[in-house]
Amino acid sequence: MLDPQSVLISPALPDPWPRFEHPLKLGVLASGRGSNLEAIAASIQRGELHAQIQVVIYNNPQAAVAERADRLGLPKVLLNHRHYPSRESLDQDIIQTIQAHGADWVIMAGWMRRVTQVLIEAFPGQVLNIHPSLLPSFPGIHAVEQALAAGVKLSGCTVHQVELQVDSGPILIQAVVPVLPEDTPDTLQARIQAQEHRIYPAAIALAASHSST
Ligand code: GAR
């Protein structure tokens, strides 16, 4: 019998959490609600993830993440993708904004834009993304709906280092959750998101531990 609460995370969450020579300097990119931004901020606040959020970049003037950044007291910058002639030119501005705020980790937390080689090469190995599926299954914007339509019995979320292909690149950590017969996109998404909030801070610590060894 499947326990609806069962969760598998691999590798395990850090215990103890690693400390670095200096706190990691994060630039967070978000397009939507910003619940992952908040989870990362909360982990930092609890003294787990040894980091500081230097700036929150968002691309949609209506995104709820803007209010969340204000509430968390984090600097925010709107870079509206509609005002850029190309993906590369948006990425150039992202790089400048991240660097101007003293950050060198790019944390895509619900960033619903494709990134280019320009951004990836500016911060080698330090552009991370979270996705609501067990990659490489169901990349793209309808991952939860596609998992339900495919009838998978397990789903979850993945944090990975970003490569050019959408939702691809070396996997850092995954969490697995059950898919229940009565699930709707909303209930499955909520179950997955609860785990996103646990694994994203851990994945950032993991990636930084790798790059500092
Ligand atoms: C998250 O579920 C994240 O996995 C997804 O967007 C949501 C953002 O939620 N990202 C992707 O689908 C990337 N392909 P949030 O704004 O509440 O953090």
mmCIF file of C-alpha atoms and ligand atoms in Angstrom:
data_model
loop_
_atom_site.group_PDB
_atom_site.id
_atom_site.type_symbol
_atom_site.label_atom_id
_atom_site.label_comp_id
_atom_site.label_asym_id
_atom_site.label_seq_id
_atom_site.Cartn_x
_atom_site.Cartn_y
_atom_site.Cartn_z
ATOM 1 C CA MET A 1 0.000 0.000 0.000
ATOM 2 C CA LEU A 2 1.368 3.386 -1.000
ATOM 3 C CA ASP A 3 1.805 5.818 1.877
ATOM 4 C CA PRO A 4 0.790 9.232 0.479
ATOM 5 C CA GLN A 5 3.316 10.859 2.787
ATOM 6 C CA SER A 6 6.298 8.810 1.625
ATOM 7 C CA VAL A 7 9.188 10.782 0.195
ATOM 8 C CA LEU A 8 12.600 9.700 -0.993
ATOM 9 C CA ILE A 9 15.389 12.243 -1.367
ATOM 10 C CA SER A 10 18.711 11.411 -2.953
ATOM 11 C CA PRO A 11 21.344 12.327 -2.018
ATOM 12 C CA ALA A 12 20.234 12.963 1.570
ATOM 13 C CA LEU A 13 19.777 16.482 2.900
ATOM 14 C CA PRO A 14 23.002 17.881 4.423
ATOM 15 C CA ASP A 15 23.601 17.146 8.105
ATOM 16 C CA PRO A 16 25.388 19.200 9.203
ATOM 17 C CA TRP A 17 25.052 21.892 6.561
ATOM 18 C CA PRO A 18 28.409 22.920 5.055
ATOM 19 C CA ARG A 19 29.955 26.300 5.879
ATOM 20 C CA PHE A 20 31.942 28.106 3.219
ATOM 21 C CA GLU A 21 34.781 30.610 3.480
ATOM 22 C CA HIS A 22 32.221 33.340 2.709
ATOM 23 C CA PRO A 23 28.446 33.067 2.422
ATOM 24 C CA LEU A 24 27.412 32.151 -1.117
ATOM 25 C CA LYS A 25 26.149 35.179 -3.017
ATOM 26 C CA LEU A 26 22.925 34.278 -4.784
ATOM 27 C CA GLY A 27 21.041 35.990 -7.591
ATOM 28 C CA VAL A 28 17.566 34.465 -7.838
ATOM 29 C CA LEU A 29 15.609 34.484 -11.118
ATOM 30 C CA ALA A 30 11.849 34.032 -10.786
ATOM 31 C CA SER A 31 8.779 34.466 -12.979
ATOM 32 C CA GLY A 32 5.919 33.406 -10.738
ATOM 33 C CA ARG A 33 4.850 33.051 -7.136
ATOM 34 C CA GLY A 34 8.307 32.824 -5.588
ATOM 35 C CA SER A 35 7.645 30.046 -3.098
ATOM 36 C CA ASN A 36 11.082 28.588 -3.826
ATOM 37 C CA LEU A 37 12.651 32.001 -3.266
ATOM 38 C CA GLU A 38 10.947 32.083 0.112
ATOM 39 C CA ALA A 39 12.095 28.556 0.972
ATOM 40 C CA ILE A 40 15.705 29.459 0.153
ATOM 41 C CA ALA A 41 15.444 32.633 2.234
ATOM 42 C CA ALA A 42 13.960 30.631 5.126
ATOM 43 C CA SER A 43 16.762 28.075 4.979
ATOM 44 C CA ILE A 44 19.323 30.890 5.134
ATOM 45 C CA GLN A 45 17.409 32.441 8.040
ATOM 46 C CA ARG A 46 17.458 29.139 9.933
ATOM 47 C CA GLY A 47 21.240 29.053 9.618
ATOM 48 C CA GLU A 48 21.226 26.056 7.239
ATOM 49 C CA LEU A 49 22.210 27.314 3.790
ATOM 50 C CA HIS A 50 25.301 29.500 4.255
ATOM 51 C CA ALA A 51 24.345 32.154 1.718
ATOM 52 C CA GLN A 52 22.917 35.606 1.073
ATOM 53 C CA ILE A 53 20.357 36.544 -1.548
ATOM 54 C CA GLN A 54 21.894 39.593 -3.218
ATOM 55 C CA VAL A 55 19.138 40.255 -5.751
ATOM 56 C CA VAL A 56 15.864 38.870 -7.084
ATOM 57 C CA ILE A 57 15.363 39.309 -10.821
ATOM 58 C CA TYR A 58 11.879 38.868 -12.253
ATOM 59 C CA ASN A 59 10.626 39.223 -15.797
ATOM 60 C CA ASN A 60 6.905 39.713 -15.390
ATOM 61 C CA PRO A 61 5.638 42.957 -13.823
ATOM 62 C CA GLN A 62 2.618 41.115 -12.362
ATOM 63 C CA ALA A 63 4.607 38.290 -10.770
ATOM 64 C CA ALA A 64 3.751 37.733 -7.111
ATOM 65 C CA VAL A 65 7.429 37.135 -6.435
ATOM 66 C CA ALA A 66 7.942 40.923 -6.474
ATOM 67 C CA GLU A 67 5.783 41.371 -3.359
ATOM 68 C CA ARG A 68 7.460 38.427 -1.729
ATOM 69 C CA ALA A 69 10.903 39.956 -2.326
ATOM 70 C CA ASP A 70 9.677 43.202 -0.746
ATOM 71 C CA ARG A 71 8.285 41.348 2.262
ATOM 72 C CA LEU A 72 11.601 39.520 2.661
ATOM 73 C CA GLY A 73 13.509 42.803 2.371
ATOM 74 C CA LEU A 74 15.400 41.635 -0.721
ATOM 75 C CA PRO A 75 16.510 43.935 -3.545
ATOM 76 C CA LYS A 76 14.523 43.217 -6.693
ATOM 77 C CA VAL A 77 15.012 44.160 -10.337
ATOM 78 C CA LEU A 78 12.434 43.826 -13.112
ATOM 79 C CA LEU A 79 13.945 42.768 -16.447
ATOM 80 C CA ASN A 80 10.901 42.489 -18.684
ATOM 81 C CA HIS A 81 11.741 40.036 -21.458
ATOM 82 C CA ARG A 82 9.275 41.804 -23.782
ATOM 83 C CA HIS A 83 11.643 44.767 -23.916
ATOM 84 C CA TYR A 84 14.577 42.787 -25.302
ATOM 85 C CA PRO A 85 15.221 42.022 -28.969
ATOM 86 C CA SER A 86 16.776 38.610 -28.245
ATOM 87 C CA ARG A 87 17.256 36.025 -25.506
ATOM 88 C CA GLU A 88 20.979 36.851 -25.516
ATOM 89 C CA SER A 89 20.370 40.533 -24.830
ATOM 90 C CA LEU A 90 18.139 39.679 -21.850
ATOM 91 C CA ASP A 91 20.818 37.314 -20.564
ATOM 92 C CA GLN A 92 23.443 40.056 -20.912
ATOM 93 C CA ASP A 93 21.367 42.286 -18.649
ATOM 94 C CA ILE A 94 20.862 39.424 -16.199
ATOM 95 C CA ILE A 95 24.645 38.956 -16.022
ATOM 96 C CA GLN A 96 25.226 42.664 -15.445
ATOM 97 C CA THR A 97 22.518 42.848 -12.775
ATOM 98 C CA ILE A 98 23.809 39.773 -10.962
ATOM 99 C CA GLN A 99 27.382 41.050 -11.025
ATOM 100 C CA ALA A 100 26.403 44.581 -10.024
ATOM 101 C CA HIS A 101 24.763 43.104 -6.922
ATOM 102 C CA GLY A 102 27.858 41.086 -6.074
ATOM 103 C CA ALA A 103 26.319 37.670 -6.770
ATOM 104 C CA ASP A 104 27.921 34.766 -8.601
ATOM 105 C CA TRP A 105 25.347 31.973 -8.241
ATOM 106 C CA VAL A 106 22.326 32.103 -10.557
ATOM 107 C CA ILE A 107 19.372 30.363 -8.944
ATOM 108 C CA MET A 108 16.480 29.801 -11.354
ATOM 109 C CA ALA A 109 13.443 29.446 -9.103
ATOM 110 C CA GLY A 110 10.496 29.171 -11.462
ATOM 111 C CA TRP A 111 12.263 31.190 -14.191
ATOM 112 C CA MET A 112 10.091 30.434 -17.196
ATOM 113 C CA ARG A 113 12.490 31.720 -19.869
ATOM 114 C CA ARG A 114 14.980 29.707 -21.882
ATOM 115 C CA VAL A 115 18.502 30.788 -21.077
ATOM 116 C CA THR A 116 21.345 31.016 -23.558
ATOM 117 C CA GLN A 117 24.984 30.018 -23.622
ATOM 118 C CA VAL A 118 25.782 33.656 -22.771
ATOM 119 C CA LEU A 119 24.432 33.223 -19.229
ATOM 120 C CA ILE A 120 25.662 29.666 -18.763
ATOM 121 C CA GLU A 121 29.234 30.594 -19.738
ATOM 122 C CA ALA A 122 29.281 33.671 -17.490
ATOM 123 C CA PHE A 123 28.832 31.533 -14.351
ATOM 124 C CA PRO A 124 30.247 28.085 -15.180
ATOM 125 C CA GLY A 125 28.585 25.346 -13.131
ATOM 126 C CA GLN A 126 26.837 27.992 -11.021
ATOM 127 C CA VAL A 127 23.542 28.319 -12.864
ATOM 128 C CA LEU A 128 21.006 26.042 -11.147
ATOM 129 C CA ASN A 129 17.377 25.219 -11.937
ATOM 130 C CA ILE A 130 14.516 23.418 -10.240
ATOM 131 C CA HIS A 131 11.925 21.462 -12.173
ATOM 132 C CA PRO A 132 8.742 19.693 -10.999
ATOM 133 C CA SER A 133 9.475 16.237 -12.425
ATOM 134 C CA LEU A 134 12.004 13.465 -12.206
ATOM 135 C CA LEU A 135 14.150 14.664 -15.096
ATOM 136 C CA PRO A 136 14.829 13.656 -17.797
ATOM 137 C CA SER A 137 11.098 12.826 -17.794
ATOM 138 C CA PHE A 138 8.689 15.661 -18.598
ATOM 139 C CA PRO A 139 10.860 18.729 -19.267
ATOM 140 C CA GLY A 140 9.086 21.964 -20.230
ATOM 141 C CA ILE A 141 6.191 23.943 -18.831
ATOM 142 C CA HIS A 142 3.492 21.289 -18.287
ATOM 143 C CA ALA A 143 5.484 18.722 -16.347
ATOM 144 C CA VAL A 144 2.871 17.987 -13.675
ATOM 145 C CA GLU A 145 -0.009 17.636 -16.131
ATOM 146 C CA GLN A 146 2.118 15.419 -18.384
ATOM 147 C CA ALA A 147 3.096 13.160 -15.490
ATOM 148 C CA LEU A 148 -0.591 12.698 -14.610
ATOM 149 C CA ALA A 149 -1.544 12.090 -18.245
ATOM 150 C CA ALA A 150 1.207 9.484 -18.587
ATOM 151 C CA GLY A 151 -0.110 7.627 -15.549
ATOM 152 C CA VAL A 152 3.229 7.548 -13.740
ATOM 153 C CA LYS A 153 2.948 6.257 -10.182
ATOM 154 C CA LEU A 154 5.899 8.222 -8.853
ATOM 155 C CA SER A 155 6.919 11.771 -9.635
ATOM 156 C CA GLY A 156 8.950 14.444 -7.885
ATOM 157 C CA CYS A 157 11.359 17.264 -8.500
ATOM 158 C CA THR A 158 14.910 17.776 -9.660
ATOM 159 C CA VAL A 159 17.579 20.411 -9.111
ATOM 160 C CA HIS A 160 20.255 20.448 -11.772
ATOM 161 C CA GLN A 161 23.079 22.516 -13.191
ATOM 162 C CA VAL A 162 21.819 24.271 -16.289
ATOM 163 C CA GLU A 163 22.800 23.332 -19.816
ATOM 164 C CA LEU A 164 21.442 24.784 -23.032
ATOM 165 C CA GLN A 165 18.623 22.299 -23.617
ATOM 166 C CA VAL A 166 15.515 23.212 -21.567
ATOM 167 C CA ASP A 167 15.502 21.516 -18.136
ATOM 168 C CA SER A 168 18.697 19.586 -18.816
ATOM 169 C CA GLY A 169 22.112 19.302 -17.206
ATOM 170 C CA PRO A 170 23.869 17.370 -14.449
ATOM 171 C CA ILE A 171 21.445 16.389 -11.692
ATOM 172 C CA LEU A 172 22.304 17.501 -8.152
ATOM 173 C CA ILE A 173 19.411 16.128 -6.109
ATOM 174 C CA GLN A 174 15.965 14.627 -6.638
ATOM 175 C CA ALA A 175 12.953 14.018 -4.419
ATOM 176 C CA VAL A 176 10.412 11.322 -5.240
ATOM 177 C CA VAL A 177 6.739 11.495 -4.212
ATOM 178 C CA PRO A 178 3.819 9.149 -4.894
ATOM 179 C CA VAL A 179 1.177 9.997 -7.497
ATOM 180 C CA LEU A 180 -2.213 9.103 -6.038
ATOM 181 C CA PRO A 181 -5.222 7.907 -8.050
ATOM 182 C CA GLU A 182 -7.294 10.916 -6.973
ATOM 183 C CA ASP A 183 -4.581 13.479 -7.754
ATOM 184 C CA THR A 184 -5.359 16.605 -9.738
ATOM 185 C CA PRO A 185 -2.626 18.849 -11.140
ATOM 186 C CA ASP A 186 -3.054 21.063 -8.086
ATOM 187 C CA THR A 187 -2.739 18.315 -5.480
ATOM 188 C CA LEU A 188 0.244 16.703 -7.190
ATOM 189 C CA GLN A 189 1.924 20.061 -7.683
ATOM 190 C CA ALA A 190 1.455 20.900 -3.994
ATOM 191 C CA ARG A 191 2.989 17.556 -2.957
ATOM 192 C CA ILE A 192 5.947 18.159 -5.280
ATOM 193 C CA GLN A 193 6.412 21.765 -4.223
ATOM 194 C CA ALA A 194 6.679 20.824 -0.560
ATOM 195 C CA GLN A 195 9.731 18.790 -1.550
ATOM 196 C CA GLU A 196 11.106 21.471 -3.866
ATOM 197 C CA HIS A 197 11.311 23.707 -0.846
ATOM 198 C CA ARG A 198 13.405 21.117 0.984
ATOM 199 C CA ILE A 199 15.780 20.148 -1.814
ATOM 200 C CA TYR A 200 16.594 23.498 -3.429
ATOM 201 C CA PRO A 201 18.569 24.940 -0.501
ATOM 202 C CA ALA A 202 20.287 21.566 -0.109
ATOM 203 C CA ALA A 203 21.191 21.457 -3.807
ATOM 204 C CA ILE A 204 22.774 24.894 -3.647
ATOM 205 C CA ALA A 205 24.915 23.778 -0.702
ATOM 206 C CA LEU A 206 25.794 20.579 -2.541
ATOM 207 C CA ALA A 207 26.818 22.386 -5.736
ATOM 208 C CA ALA A 208 28.940 24.839 -3.755
ATOM 209 C CA SER A 209 30.598 22.009 -1.825
ATOM 210 C CA HIS A 210 31.567 20.372 -5.108
ATOM 211 C CA SER A 211 32.929 23.580 -6.577
ATOM 212 C CA SER A 212 34.978 24.440 -3.462
ATOM 213 C CA THR A 213 36.755 21.058 -3.305
HETATM 214 C C1 GAR B 1 8.232 25.401 -9.417
HETATM 215 O O1 GAR B 1 7.356 24.323 -9.229
HETATM 216 C C2 GAR B 1 9.348 25.015 -10.355
HETATM 217 O O2 GAR B 1 9.692 23.677 -10.261
HETATM 218 C C3 GAR B 1 8.757 25.339 -11.703
HETATM 219 O O3 GAR B 1 8.061 26.535 -11.496
HETATM 220 C C4 GAR B 1 7.526 26.524 -10.168
HETATM 221 C C5 GAR B 1 7.790 27.879 -9.544
HETATM 222 O O4 GAR B 1 7.160 27.976 -8.292
HETATM 223 N N1 GAR B 1 9.780 25.460 -12.709
HETATM 224 C C6 GAR B 1 9.686 24.955 -13.931
HETATM 225 O O5 GAR B 1 8.690 24.396 -14.338
HETATM 226 C C7 GAR B 1 10.936 25.130 -14.783
HETATM 227 N N2 GAR B 1 10.825 24.378 -15.998
HETATM 228 P P1 GAR B 1 7.466 29.187 -7.303
HETATM 229 O O6 GAR B 1 7.367 30.471 -8.132
HETATM 230 O O7 GAR B 1 6.390 29.115 -6.272
HETATM 231 O O8 GAR B 1 8.843 28.988 -6.750
#
